[in-house]
CSV table of C-alpha atoms and ligand atoms in Angstrom, one decimal:
chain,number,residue,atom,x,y,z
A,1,UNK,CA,-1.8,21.1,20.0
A,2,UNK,CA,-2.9,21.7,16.3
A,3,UNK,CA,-2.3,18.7,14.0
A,4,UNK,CA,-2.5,18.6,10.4
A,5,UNK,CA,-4.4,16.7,7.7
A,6,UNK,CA,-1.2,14.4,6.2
A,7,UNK,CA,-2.0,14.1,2.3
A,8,UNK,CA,1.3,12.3,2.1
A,9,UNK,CA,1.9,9.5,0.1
A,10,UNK,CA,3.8,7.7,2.6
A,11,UNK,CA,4.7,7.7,5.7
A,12,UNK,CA,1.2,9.0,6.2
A,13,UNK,CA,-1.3,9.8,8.6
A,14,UNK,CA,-2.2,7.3,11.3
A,15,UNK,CA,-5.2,7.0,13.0
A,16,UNK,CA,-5.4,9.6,16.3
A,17,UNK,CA,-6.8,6.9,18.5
A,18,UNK,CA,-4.1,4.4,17.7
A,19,UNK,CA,-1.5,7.6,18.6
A,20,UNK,CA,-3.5,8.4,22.0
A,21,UNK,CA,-3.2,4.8,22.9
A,22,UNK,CA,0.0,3.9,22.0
A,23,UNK,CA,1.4,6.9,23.7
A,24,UNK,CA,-1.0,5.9,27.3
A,25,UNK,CA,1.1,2.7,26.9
A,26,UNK,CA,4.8,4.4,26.1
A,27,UNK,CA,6.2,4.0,29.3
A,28,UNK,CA,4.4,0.9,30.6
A,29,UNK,CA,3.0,-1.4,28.4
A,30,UNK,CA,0.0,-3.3,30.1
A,31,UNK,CA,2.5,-3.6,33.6
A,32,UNK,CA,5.5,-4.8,32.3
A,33,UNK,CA,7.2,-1.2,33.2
A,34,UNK,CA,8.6,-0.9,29.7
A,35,UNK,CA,7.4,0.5,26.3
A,36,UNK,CA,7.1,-2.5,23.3
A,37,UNK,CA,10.3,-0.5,21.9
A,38,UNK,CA,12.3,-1.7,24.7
A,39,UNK,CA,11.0,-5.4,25.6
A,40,UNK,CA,12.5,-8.6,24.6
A,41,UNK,CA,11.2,-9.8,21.5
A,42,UNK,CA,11.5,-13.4,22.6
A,43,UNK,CA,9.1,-12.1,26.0
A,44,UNK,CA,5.8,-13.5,26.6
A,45,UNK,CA,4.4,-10.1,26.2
A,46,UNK,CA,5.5,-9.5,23.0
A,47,UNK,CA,4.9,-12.8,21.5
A,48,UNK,CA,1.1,-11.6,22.4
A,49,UNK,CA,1.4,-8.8,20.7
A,50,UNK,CA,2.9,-10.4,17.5
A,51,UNK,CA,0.4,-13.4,17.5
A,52,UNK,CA,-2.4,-10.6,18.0
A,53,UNK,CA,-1.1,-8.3,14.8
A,54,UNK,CA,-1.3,-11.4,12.5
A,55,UNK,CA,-4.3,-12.8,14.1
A,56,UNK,CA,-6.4,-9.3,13.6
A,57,UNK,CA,-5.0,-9.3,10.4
A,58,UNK,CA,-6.4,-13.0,9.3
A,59,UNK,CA,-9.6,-11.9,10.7
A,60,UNK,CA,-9.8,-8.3,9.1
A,61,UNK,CA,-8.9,-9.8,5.3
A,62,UNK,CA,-10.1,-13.0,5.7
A,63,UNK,CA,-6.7,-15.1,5.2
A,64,UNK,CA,-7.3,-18.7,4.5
A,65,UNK,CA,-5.5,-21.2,6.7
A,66,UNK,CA,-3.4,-22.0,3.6
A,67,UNK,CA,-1.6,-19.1,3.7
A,68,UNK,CA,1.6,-17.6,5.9
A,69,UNK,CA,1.6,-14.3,7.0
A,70,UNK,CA,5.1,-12.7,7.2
A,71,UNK,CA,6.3,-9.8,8.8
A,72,UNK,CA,9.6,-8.6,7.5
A,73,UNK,CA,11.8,-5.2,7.0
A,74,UNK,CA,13.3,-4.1,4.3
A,75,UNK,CA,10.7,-2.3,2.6
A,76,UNK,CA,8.2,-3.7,-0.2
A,77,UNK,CA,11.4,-2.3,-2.3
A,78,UNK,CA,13.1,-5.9,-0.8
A,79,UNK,CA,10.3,-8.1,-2.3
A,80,UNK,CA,11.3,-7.0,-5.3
A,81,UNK,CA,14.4,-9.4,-5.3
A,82,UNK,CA,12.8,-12.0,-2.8
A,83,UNK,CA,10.0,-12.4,-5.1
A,84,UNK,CA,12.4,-13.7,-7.8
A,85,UNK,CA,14.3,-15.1,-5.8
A,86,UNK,CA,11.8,-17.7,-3.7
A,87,UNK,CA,9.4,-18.1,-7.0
A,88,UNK,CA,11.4,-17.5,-10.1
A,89,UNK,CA,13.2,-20.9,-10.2
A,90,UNK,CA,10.7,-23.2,-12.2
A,91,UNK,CA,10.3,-22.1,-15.7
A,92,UNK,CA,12.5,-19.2,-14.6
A,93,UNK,CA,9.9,-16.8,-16.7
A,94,UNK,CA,7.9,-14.2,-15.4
A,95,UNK,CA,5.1,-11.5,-16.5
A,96,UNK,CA,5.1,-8.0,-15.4
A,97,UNK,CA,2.2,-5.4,-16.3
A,98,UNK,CA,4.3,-1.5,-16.0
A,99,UNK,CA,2.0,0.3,-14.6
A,100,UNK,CA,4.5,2.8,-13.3
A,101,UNK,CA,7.7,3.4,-11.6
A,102,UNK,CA,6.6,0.9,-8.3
A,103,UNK,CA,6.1,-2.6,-11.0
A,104,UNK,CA,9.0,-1.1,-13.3
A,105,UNK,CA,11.5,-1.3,-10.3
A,106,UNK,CA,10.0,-4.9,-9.4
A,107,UNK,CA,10.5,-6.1,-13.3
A,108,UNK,CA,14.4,-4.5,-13.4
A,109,UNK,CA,14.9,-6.4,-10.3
A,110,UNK,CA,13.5,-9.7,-11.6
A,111,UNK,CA,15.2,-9.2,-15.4
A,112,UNK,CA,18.7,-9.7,-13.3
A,113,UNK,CA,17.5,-13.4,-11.9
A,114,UNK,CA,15.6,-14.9,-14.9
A,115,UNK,CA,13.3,-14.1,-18.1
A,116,UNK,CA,11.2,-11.5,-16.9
A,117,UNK,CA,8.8,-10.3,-19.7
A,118,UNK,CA,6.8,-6.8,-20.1
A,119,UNK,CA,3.4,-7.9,-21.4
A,120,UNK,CA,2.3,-4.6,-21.2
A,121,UNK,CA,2.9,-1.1,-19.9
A,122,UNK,CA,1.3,2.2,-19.8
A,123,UNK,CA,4.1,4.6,-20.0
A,124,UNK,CA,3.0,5.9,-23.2
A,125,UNK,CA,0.2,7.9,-21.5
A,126,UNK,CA,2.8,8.8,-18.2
A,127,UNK,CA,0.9,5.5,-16.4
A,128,UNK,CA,-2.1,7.6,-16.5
A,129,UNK,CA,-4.3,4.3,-16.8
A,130,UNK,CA,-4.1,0.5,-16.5
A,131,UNK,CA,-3.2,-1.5,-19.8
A,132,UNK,CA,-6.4,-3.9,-20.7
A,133,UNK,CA,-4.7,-7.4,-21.2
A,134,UNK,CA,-5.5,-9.9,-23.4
A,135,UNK,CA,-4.9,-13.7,-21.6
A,136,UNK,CA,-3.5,-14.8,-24.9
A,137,UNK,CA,-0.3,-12.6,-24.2
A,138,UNK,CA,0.2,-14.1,-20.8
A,139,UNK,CA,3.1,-17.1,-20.5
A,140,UNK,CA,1.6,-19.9,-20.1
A,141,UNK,CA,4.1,-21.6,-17.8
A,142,UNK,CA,5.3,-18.7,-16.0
A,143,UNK,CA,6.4,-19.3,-12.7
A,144,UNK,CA,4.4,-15.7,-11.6
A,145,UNK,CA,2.0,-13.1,-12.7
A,146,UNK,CA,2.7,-9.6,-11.1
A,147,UNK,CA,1.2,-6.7,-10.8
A,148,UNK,CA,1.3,-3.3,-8.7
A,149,UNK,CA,-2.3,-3.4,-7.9
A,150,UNK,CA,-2.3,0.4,-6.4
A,151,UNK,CA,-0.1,2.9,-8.4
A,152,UNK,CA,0.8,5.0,-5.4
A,153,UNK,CA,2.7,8.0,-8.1
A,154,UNK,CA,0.0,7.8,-10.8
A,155,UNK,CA,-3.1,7.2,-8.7
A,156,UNK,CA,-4.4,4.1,-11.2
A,157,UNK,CA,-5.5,1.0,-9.9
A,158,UNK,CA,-7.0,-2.3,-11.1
A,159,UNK,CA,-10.7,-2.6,-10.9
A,160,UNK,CA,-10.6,-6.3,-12.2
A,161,UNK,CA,-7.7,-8.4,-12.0
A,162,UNK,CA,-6.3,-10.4,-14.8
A,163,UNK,CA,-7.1,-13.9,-15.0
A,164,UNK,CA,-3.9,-15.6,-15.4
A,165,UNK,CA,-5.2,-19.6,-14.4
A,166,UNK,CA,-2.5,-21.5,-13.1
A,167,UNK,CA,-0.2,-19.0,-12.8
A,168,UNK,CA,0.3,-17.7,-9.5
A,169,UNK,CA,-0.7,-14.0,-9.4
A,170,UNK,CA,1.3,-11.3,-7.6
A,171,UNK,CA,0.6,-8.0,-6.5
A,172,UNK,CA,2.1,-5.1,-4.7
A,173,UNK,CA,-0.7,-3.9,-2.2
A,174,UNK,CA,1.4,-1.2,-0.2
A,175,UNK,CA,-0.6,1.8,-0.9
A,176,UNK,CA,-3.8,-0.2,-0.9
A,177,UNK,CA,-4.1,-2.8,1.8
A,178,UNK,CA,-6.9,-3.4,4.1
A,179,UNK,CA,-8.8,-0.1,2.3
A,180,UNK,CA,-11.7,-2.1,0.9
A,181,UNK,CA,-12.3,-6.1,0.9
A,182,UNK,CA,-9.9,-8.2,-1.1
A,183,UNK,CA,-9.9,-12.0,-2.0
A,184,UNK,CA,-6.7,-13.5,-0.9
A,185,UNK,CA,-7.3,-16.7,-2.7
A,186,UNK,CA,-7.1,-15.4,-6.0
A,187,UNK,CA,-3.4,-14.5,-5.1
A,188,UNK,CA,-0.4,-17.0,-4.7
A,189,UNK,CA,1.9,-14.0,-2.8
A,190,UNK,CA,0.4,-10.0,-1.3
A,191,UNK,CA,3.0,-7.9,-0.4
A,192,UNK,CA,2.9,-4.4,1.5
A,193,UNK,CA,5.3,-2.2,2.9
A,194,UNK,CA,3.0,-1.3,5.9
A,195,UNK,CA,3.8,2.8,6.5
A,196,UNK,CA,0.9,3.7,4.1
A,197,UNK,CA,-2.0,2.2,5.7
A,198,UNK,CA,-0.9,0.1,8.5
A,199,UNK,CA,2.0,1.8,10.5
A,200,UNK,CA,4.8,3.2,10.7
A,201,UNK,CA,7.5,2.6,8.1
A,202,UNK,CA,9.9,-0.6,9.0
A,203,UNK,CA,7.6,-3.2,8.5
A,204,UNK,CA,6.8,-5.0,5.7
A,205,UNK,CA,3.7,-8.1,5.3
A,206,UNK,CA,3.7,-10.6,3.2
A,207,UNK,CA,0.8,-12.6,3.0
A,208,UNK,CA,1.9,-16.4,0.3
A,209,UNK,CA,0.2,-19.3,-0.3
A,210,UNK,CA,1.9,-21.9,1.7
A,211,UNK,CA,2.2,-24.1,-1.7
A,212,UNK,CA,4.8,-21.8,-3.2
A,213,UNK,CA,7.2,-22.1,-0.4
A,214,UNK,CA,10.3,-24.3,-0.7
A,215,UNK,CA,10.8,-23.5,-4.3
A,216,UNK,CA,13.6,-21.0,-3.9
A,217,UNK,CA,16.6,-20.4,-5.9
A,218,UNK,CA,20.2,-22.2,-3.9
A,219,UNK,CA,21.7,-19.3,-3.9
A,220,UNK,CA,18.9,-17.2,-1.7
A,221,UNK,CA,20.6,-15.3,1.6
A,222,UNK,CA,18.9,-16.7,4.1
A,223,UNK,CA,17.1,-13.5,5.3
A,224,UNK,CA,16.0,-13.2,2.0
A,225,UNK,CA,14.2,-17.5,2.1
A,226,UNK,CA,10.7,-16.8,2.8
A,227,UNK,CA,10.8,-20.2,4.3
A,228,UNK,CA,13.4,-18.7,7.2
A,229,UNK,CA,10.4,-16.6,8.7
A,230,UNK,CA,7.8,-18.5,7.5
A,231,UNK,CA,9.2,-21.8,10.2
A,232,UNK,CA,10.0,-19.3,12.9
A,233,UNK,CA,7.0,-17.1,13.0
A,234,UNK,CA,8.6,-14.1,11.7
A,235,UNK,CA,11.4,-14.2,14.4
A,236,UNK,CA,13.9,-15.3,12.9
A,237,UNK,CA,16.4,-12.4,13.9
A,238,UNK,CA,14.6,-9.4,15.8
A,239,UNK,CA,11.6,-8.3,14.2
A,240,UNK,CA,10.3,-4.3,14.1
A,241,UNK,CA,8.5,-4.9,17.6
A,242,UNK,CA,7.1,-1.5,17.4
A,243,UNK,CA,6.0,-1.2,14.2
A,244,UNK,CA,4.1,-4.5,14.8
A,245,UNK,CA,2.7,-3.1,17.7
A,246,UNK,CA,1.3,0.0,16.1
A,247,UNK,CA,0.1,-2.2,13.2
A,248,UNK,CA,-1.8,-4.8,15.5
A,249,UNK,CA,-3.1,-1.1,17.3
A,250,UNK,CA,-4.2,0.0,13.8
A,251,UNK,CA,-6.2,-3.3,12.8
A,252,UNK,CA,-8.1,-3.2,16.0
A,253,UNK,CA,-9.1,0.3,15.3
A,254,UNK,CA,-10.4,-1.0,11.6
A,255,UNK,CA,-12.3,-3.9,13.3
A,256,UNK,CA,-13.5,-2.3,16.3
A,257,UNK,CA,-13.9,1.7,15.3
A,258,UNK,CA,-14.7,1.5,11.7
A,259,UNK,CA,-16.3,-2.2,11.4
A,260,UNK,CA,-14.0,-4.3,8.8
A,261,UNK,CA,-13.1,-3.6,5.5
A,262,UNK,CA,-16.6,-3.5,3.9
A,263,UNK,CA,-17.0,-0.3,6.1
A,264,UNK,CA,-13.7,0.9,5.7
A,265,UNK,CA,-14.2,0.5,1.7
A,266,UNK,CA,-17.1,3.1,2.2
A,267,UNK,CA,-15.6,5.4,3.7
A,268,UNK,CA,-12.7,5.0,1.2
A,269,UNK,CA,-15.4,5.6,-1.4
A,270,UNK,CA,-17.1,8.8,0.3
A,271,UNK,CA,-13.9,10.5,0.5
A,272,UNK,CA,-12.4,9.8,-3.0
A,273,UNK,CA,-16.1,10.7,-4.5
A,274,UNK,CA,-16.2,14.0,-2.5
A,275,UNK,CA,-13.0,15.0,-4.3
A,276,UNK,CA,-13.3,13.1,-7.7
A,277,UNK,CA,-17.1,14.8,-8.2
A,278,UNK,CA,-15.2,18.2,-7.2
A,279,UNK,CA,-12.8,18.2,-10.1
A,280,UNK,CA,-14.8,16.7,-12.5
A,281,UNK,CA,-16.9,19.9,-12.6
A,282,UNK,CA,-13.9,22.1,-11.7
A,283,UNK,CA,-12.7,24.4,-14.6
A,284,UNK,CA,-9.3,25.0,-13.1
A,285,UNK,CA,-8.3,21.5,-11.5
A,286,UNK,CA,-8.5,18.2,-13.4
A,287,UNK,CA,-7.4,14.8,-12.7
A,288,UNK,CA,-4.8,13.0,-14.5
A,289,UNK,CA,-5.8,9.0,-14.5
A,290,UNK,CA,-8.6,8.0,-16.7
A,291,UNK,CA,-11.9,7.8,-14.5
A,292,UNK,CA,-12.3,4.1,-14.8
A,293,UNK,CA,-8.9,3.8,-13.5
A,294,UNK,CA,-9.2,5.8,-10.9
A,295,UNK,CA,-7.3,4.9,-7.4
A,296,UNK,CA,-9.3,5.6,-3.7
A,297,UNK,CA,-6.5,6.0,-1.7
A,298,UNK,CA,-4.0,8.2,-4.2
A,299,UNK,CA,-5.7,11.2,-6.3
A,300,UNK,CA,-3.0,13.1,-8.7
A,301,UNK,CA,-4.8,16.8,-10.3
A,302,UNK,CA,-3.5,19.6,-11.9
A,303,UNK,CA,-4.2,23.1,-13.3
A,304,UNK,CA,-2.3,23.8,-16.2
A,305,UNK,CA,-0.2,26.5,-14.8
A,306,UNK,CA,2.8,25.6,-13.0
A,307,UNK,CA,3.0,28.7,-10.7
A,308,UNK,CA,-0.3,28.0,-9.9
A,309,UNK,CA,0.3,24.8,-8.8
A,310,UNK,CA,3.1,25.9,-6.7
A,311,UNK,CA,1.2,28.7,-4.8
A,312,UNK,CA,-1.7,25.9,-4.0
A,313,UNK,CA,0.7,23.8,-2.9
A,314,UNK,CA,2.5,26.9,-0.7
A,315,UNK,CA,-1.2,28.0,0.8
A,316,UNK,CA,-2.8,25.0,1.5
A,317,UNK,CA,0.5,23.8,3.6
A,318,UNK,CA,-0.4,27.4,5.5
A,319,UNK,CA,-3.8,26.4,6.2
A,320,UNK,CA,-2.7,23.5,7.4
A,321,UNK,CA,-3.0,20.8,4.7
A,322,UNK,CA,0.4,19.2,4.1
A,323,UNK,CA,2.6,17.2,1.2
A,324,UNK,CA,-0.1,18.1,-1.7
A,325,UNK,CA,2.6,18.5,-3.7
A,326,UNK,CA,2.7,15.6,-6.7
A,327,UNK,CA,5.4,13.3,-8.0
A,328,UNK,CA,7.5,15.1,-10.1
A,329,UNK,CA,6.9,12.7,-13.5
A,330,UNK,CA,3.8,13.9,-12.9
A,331,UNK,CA,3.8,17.1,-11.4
A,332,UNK,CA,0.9,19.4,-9.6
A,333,UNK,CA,-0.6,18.3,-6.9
A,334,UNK,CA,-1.4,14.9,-5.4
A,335,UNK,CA,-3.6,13.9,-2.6
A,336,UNK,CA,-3.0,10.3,-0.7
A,337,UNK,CA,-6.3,9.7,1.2
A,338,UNK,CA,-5.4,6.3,3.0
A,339,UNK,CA,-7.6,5.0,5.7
A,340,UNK,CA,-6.6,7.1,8.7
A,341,UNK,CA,-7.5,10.7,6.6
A,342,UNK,CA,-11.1,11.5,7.9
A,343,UNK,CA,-13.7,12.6,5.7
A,344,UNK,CA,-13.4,16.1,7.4
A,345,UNK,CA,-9.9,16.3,5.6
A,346,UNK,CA,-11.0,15.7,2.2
A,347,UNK,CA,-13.8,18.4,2.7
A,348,UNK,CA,-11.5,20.7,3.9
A,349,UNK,CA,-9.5,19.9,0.5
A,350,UNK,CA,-12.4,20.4,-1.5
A,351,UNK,CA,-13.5,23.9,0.1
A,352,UNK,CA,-9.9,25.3,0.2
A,353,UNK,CA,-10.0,24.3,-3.8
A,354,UNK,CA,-13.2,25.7,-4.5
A,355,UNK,CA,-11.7,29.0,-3.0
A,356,UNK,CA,-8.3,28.5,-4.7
A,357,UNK,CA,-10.3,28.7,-7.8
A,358,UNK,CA,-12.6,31.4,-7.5
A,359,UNK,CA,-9.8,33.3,-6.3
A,360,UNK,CA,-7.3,32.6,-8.9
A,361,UNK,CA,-9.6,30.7,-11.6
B,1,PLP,C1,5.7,3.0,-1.3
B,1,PLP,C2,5.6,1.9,-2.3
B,1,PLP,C3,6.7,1.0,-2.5
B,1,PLP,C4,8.0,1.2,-1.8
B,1,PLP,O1,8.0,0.9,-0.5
B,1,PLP,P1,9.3,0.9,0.4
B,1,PLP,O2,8.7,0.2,1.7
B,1,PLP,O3,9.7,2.3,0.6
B,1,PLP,O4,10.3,0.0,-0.2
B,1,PLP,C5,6.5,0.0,-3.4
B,1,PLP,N1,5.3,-0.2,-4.0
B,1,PLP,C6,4.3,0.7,-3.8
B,1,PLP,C7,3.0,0.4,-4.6
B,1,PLP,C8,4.4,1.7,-3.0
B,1,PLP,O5,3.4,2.6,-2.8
C-alpha cells in the first residue's frame, strides 16, 4: 500500500486512524453484523452514534446549551438559500463582506430573497486579502452579518471578526472548522460543509443560536426550515448515516489523539509556518494573500512562470504529492493543509520545493 499526501482542497485527506478503524468496523459494526451504511437510521445503534457525533462535537468546540446543532446535506452551497430563507425575514436587509467566490455565491443567493448589501469586497486585489471594515458602514437593523470566515480559493482568513452588536453574525466555517479554538457565542449561525475537515462529503453542520429559530420566511420548503431538523434531531427524513459516523470517528481522534482544538490549532500553526517561512525567503515561489491575512488550513503560491508551475505541479503528483495544482482565478499552485495532513507532509512539500528551485530557480 503507498498512500499519498492529499493537498486537496476538498474532499481531502482524512485521518489514517479514523480509515483503519472504520474499515475494522465495515462489515460488523460493534455486533450488529452490518456496516453503519446499511443500518436503520431509526436503530438504537445508530441513534448512538448520532447522539455521540454531536455530543463530541459540543465538547470539542465548546457549544453552549443555547445552541442546536444540525446535521444536514446539501452542501454548505444549500445554506446559502436557507440562510435567507430562516433569517432574512425581519428587516429583510442583510450585510455581506466578498471575500471571494464562497461569500459572493452566498450574497447572489440572498439578493434573490431580500436587500442583501456588499459592504465591502476584495476583488480588486483577486481576494488576495480581507477588507478592514469600518462598523459605521454596517446596517444597523440588519437581520444578519455574514461572512466567509476561511477563503478556501484565496487562502485569506479573518484574524478578528467584525463587531457588528446586535446583529447576528454569520460565517461560513467549511474549510476552517474545528482547526484551532473558536467562540461560538459570538455567532448567531456556523455553517460547514464537513468533507474538508470533518468527513467525507454529504454532510453538512450547522451549529444556530436557538433564539433565531422560528423566524422563517412562509414560503420555506420544509427541508429547507431549520426548525424541521432542529425538533427531530436531525432525522427528519434519512440522514447521511455514514458520513456522521466518520465525522463522530474523526472528533474522537481530535479529542483523544491530538488533545482538543488548542492542540490541534498548534499543529495547524507548525505546519502553515514550515511552509509560509519557506516561501518568504524563497526567490522562485511566493505567496499570493497578504501575510496578515494569511489562512492555516489553505496556502495559494506561485512562480511567475506558467510552465513552471505546470511541471511542479506534474512532478510533485510523481513523487507522490497530489492536487497542488491552484484555483484557476488564481492560478499556480495551492496547498490545503487541513487537520488530517501530518507535519511530515508539509516537510515533504517544502524539501521537494527547495529542490524544485535549485533545479529550476
Ligand atoms: C467548499 C466550500 C463551500 C462549498 O461547499 P459544498 O459543500 O460543496 O457546497 C462553501 N464555502 C466554503 C468556504 C468552502 O470551502
Amino acid at each position: 500500500m503507498n498512500r499519498v499526501y492529499n493537498f486537496s482542497a476538498g474532499p481531502s485527506q482524512l485521518p489514517e486512524s479514523v480509515l483503519r478503524r472504520a474499515s475494522e468496523e465495515m462489515l460488523d459494526y460493534h455486533g450488529s453484523g452490518q456496516s453503519v451504511m446499511e443500518m436503520s437510521h431509526r436503530s438504537k445503534t445508530f441513534q448512538e452514534i448520532i447522539d455521540g457525533a454531536e455530543a463530541l462535537l459540543r465538547e470539542v468546540m465548546g457549544i453552549p446549551e443555547n445552541y442546536k446543532v444540525l446535521f444536514l446535506q446539501g452542501g454548505a452551497s444549500s445554506q446559502f438559500a436557507m440562510i435567507p430563507y430562516n433569517l432574512l425575514n425581519g428587516s429583510g436587509k442583510a450585510d455581506y463582506v466578498l471575500t471571494g467566490q464562497w461569500a459572493t455565491k452566498a450574497y447572489k443567493e440572498a439578493a434573490r430573497y431580500g436587500d442583501a448589501r456588499a459592504i465591502a469586497s476584495s476583488k480588486d486585489k483577486t481576494f488576495s486579502y480581507i477588507p478592514k471594515l469600518d462598523p459605521k458602514t454596517f446596517t444597523p437593523d440588519a437581520d444578519y452579518f455574514y461572512i466567509c470566515m476561511n477563503n478556501t480559493i484565496y487562502g485569506t482568513k479573518y484574524h478578528t471578526l467584525p463587531e457588528t452588536g446586535k446583529v447576528p453574525l454569520i460565517a461560513d466555517i467549511s474549510s476552517c472548522i474545528c482547526s484551532e479554538p473558536l467562540d461560538v457565542t459570538k455567532f448567531g449561525l456556523l455553517f460547514a460543509g464537513a468533507q474538508k475537515n470533518l468527513a467525507p462529503a454529504g454532510l453538512t453542520i450547522v451549529i444556530v443560536r436557538e433564539d433565531l429559530l422560528g423566524h422563517a420566511r412562509p414560503d420555506t420548503p420544509t427541508m429547507f426550515n431549520y426548525v424541521t431538523h432542529a425538533e427531530n434531531g436531525s432525522m427528519f427524513n434519512t440522514p447521511p448515516c455514514w458520513c456522521i459516523y466518520i465525522c463522530k470517528l474523526v472528533l474522537e481522534w481530535i479529542r483523544d489523539e491530538i488533545g482538543g482544538l488548542k492542540e490541534m490549532q498548534k499543529r495547524n500553526v507548525a505546519k502553515a509556518q514550515l511552509l509560509y517561512d519557506f516561501l518568504d525567503q524563497s526567490k522562485l515561489f511566493r505567496g499570493t494573500v497578504v501575510p496578515e491575512d494569511r489562512s492555516l488550513m489553505n496556502v495559494p503560491f506561485v512562480t511567475d512562470d506558467d510552465a513552471l508551475n505546470k511541471k511542479f505541479v506534474a512532478e510533485a503528483e510523481a513523487d507522490g504529492m497530489v492536487n497542488l495544482k491552484g484555483h484557476r482565478t488564481v492560478g499556480g499552485m495551492r496547498a490545503s493543509i487541513y487537520n488530517a495532513m501530518p507535519y511530515a507532509g508539509v516537510e515533504k512539500l517544502v524539501a521537494f520545493m527547495e529542490r524544485f528551485e535549485k533545479e529550476n530557480g
